[in-house]
Amino acid sequence: QVQLVESGGGLVQAGGSLRLSCAASGSGFRIGTMGWYRQNPGNERELVAVISSIGLTNYADSVKGRFIISRNSAKNTVYLQMNSLKPEDTAVYYCTGRLPGQVDNYWGQGTQVTVSS
């Protein structure tokens, strides 16, 4: 089955940058839509950014102009470049992906991003 492995989280000061990555294990498949969610305790999980199989992107209003989602479809990998980070960006970030024609997402384990003021 497909497994998503995330990396790149950490601690950064406000105004700094981080780059998250997420790669799907296995072979013999091509993941379609991929994206990133984030969640803090007491809050609902929020869609941060999504990218389609042909590169169309959508972003949450709170991150537009600061974050960039990209992918290497041949490697079933998605990235999230996070710039001008703010303390309110602090959250656990989750990678998602789905196979073409499927409804449900696969989920990564989550990676902690902490932005200090």
Short mmCIF file of C-alpha atoms in Angstrom, two decimals:
data_model
loop_
_atom_site.label_atom_id
_atom_site.label_comp_id
_atom_site.label_asym_id
_atom_site.label_seq_id
_atom_site.Cartn_x
_atom_site.Cartn_y
_atom_site.Cartn_z
CA GLN A 1 0.00 0.00 0.00
CA VAL A 2 1.01 3.63 -0.38
CA GLN A 3 2.85 5.21 2.54
CA LEU A 4 3.76 8.90 2.77
CA VAL A 5 6.97 9.93 4.53
CA GLU A 6 7.43 13.58 5.53
CA SER A 7 10.51 15.58 6.47
CA GLY A 8 11.68 19.16 6.91
CA GLY A 9 9.83 20.36 9.98
CA GLY A 10 11.56 22.18 12.78
CA LEU A 11 11.93 25.38 14.77
CA VAL A 12 12.41 28.70 13.00
CA GLN A 13 12.19 32.37 13.93
CA ALA A 14 9.46 34.59 12.54
CA GLY A 15 10.37 35.78 9.07
CA GLY A 16 12.38 32.67 8.31
CA SER A 17 11.78 29.84 5.88
CA LEU A 18 11.36 26.08 5.88
CA ARG A 19 10.93 23.54 3.11
CA LEU A 20 8.81 20.47 3.76
CA SER A 21 8.93 17.38 1.60
CA CYS A 22 6.80 14.25 1.37
CA ALA A 23 7.54 11.16 -0.68
CA ALA A 24 5.33 8.15 -1.30
CA SER A 25 6.95 4.79 -0.81
CA GLY A 26 6.55 1.87 -3.16
CA SER A 27 6.43 1.66 -6.92
CA GLY A 28 4.08 0.90 -9.75
CA PHE A 29 1.73 3.83 -9.18
CA ARG A 30 1.44 7.55 -9.82
CA ILE A 31 -0.24 9.71 -7.20
CA GLY A 32 -2.67 12.29 -8.52
CA THR A 33 -3.69 15.22 -6.35
CA MET A 34 -1.35 15.96 -3.43
CA GLY A 35 -1.51 18.56 -0.71
CA TRP A 36 -0.67 19.80 2.75
CA TYR A 37 -2.90 20.27 5.79
CA ARG A 38 -2.05 21.65 9.20
CA GLN A 39 -3.56 21.41 12.66
CA ASN A 40 -3.02 22.86 16.12
CA PRO A 41 -4.62 21.51 19.32
CA GLY A 42 -8.20 22.71 19.60
CA ASN A 43 -8.43 23.66 15.93
CA GLU A 44 -9.85 21.87 12.92
CA ARG A 45 -7.46 20.52 10.37
CA GLU A 46 -6.94 23.22 7.73
CA LEU A 47 -6.08 22.78 4.08
CA VAL A 48 -2.92 24.78 3.39
CA ALA A 49 -2.22 24.04 -0.26
CA VAL A 50 -3.09 21.50 -2.92
CA ILE A 51 -1.63 20.67 -6.31
CA SER A 52 -3.27 18.61 -9.04
CA SER A 53 -1.66 16.02 -11.26
CA ILE A 54 -1.18 18.68 -13.95
CA GLY A 55 0.18 21.34 -11.61
CA LEU A 56 -2.89 23.44 -10.82
CA THR A 57 -2.58 24.89 -7.31
CA ASN A 58 -4.80 26.34 -4.61
CA TYR A 59 -3.79 27.98 -1.34
CA ALA A 60 -5.42 28.99 1.89
CA ASP A 61 -5.85 32.76 2.02
CA SER A 62 -3.61 32.91 5.07
CA VAL A 63 -0.58 31.59 3.17
CA LYS A 64 -1.05 33.08 -0.31
CA GLY A 65 2.06 34.91 -1.43
CA ARG A 66 4.21 33.23 1.22
CA PHE A 67 3.99 29.46 0.58
CA ILE A 68 4.62 27.57 -2.65
CA ILE A 69 3.54 23.98 -3.29
CA SER A 70 5.31 21.97 -5.96
CA ARG A 71 5.75 18.35 -6.97
CA ASN A 72 7.90 15.84 -8.77
CA SER A 73 5.26 13.48 -10.07
CA ALA A 74 7.77 10.98 -11.42
CA LYS A 75 9.00 10.50 -7.85
CA ASN A 76 5.55 10.79 -6.21
CA THR A 77 6.91 13.64 -4.12
CA VAL A 78 5.36 16.93 -3.01
CA TYR A 79 7.06 19.96 -1.45
CA LEU A 80 5.95 22.99 0.52
CA GLN A 81 8.26 25.99 0.52
CA MET A 82 7.27 28.21 3.44
CA ASN A 83 8.59 31.78 3.47
CA SER A 84 8.00 34.77 5.73
CA LEU A 85 6.84 32.45 8.47
CA LYS A 86 4.64 33.79 11.25
CA PRO A 87 3.96 32.43 14.74
CA GLU A 88 0.41 31.59 13.64
CA ASP A 89 1.88 29.15 11.11
CA THR A 90 2.90 26.93 14.03
CA ALA A 91 1.18 23.57 13.59
CA VAL A 92 1.62 19.94 12.73
CA TYR A 93 1.75 19.73 8.95
CA TYR A 94 0.35 16.66 7.20
CA CYS A 95 1.02 15.48 3.68
CA THR A 96 -1.83 13.97 1.67
CA GLY A 97 -2.23 12.25 -1.64
CA ARG A 98 -4.66 10.11 -3.56
CA LEU A 99 -4.56 7.80 -6.52
CA PRO A 100 -6.45 8.81 -9.66
CA GLY A 101 -10.12 7.88 -9.40
CA GLN A 102 -10.06 7.44 -5.61
CA VAL A 103 -11.96 9.59 -3.13
CA ASP A 104 -10.03 9.06 0.12
CA ASN A 105 -6.60 10.48 0.85
CA TYR A 106 -3.50 8.77 2.06
CA TRP A 107 -1.96 10.64 5.01
CA GLY A 108 1.55 11.19 6.26
CA GLN A 109 2.48 10.98 9.93
CA GLY A 110 2.77 14.75 10.36
CA THR A 111 5.76 16.98 10.99
CA GLN A 112 5.93 19.74 13.59
CA VAL A 113 6.61 23.31 12.48
CA THR A 114 7.19 25.84 15.25
CA VAL A 115 7.68 29.53 14.53
CA SER A 116 8.98 31.67 17.37
CA SER A 117 8.33 35.38 17.70
#
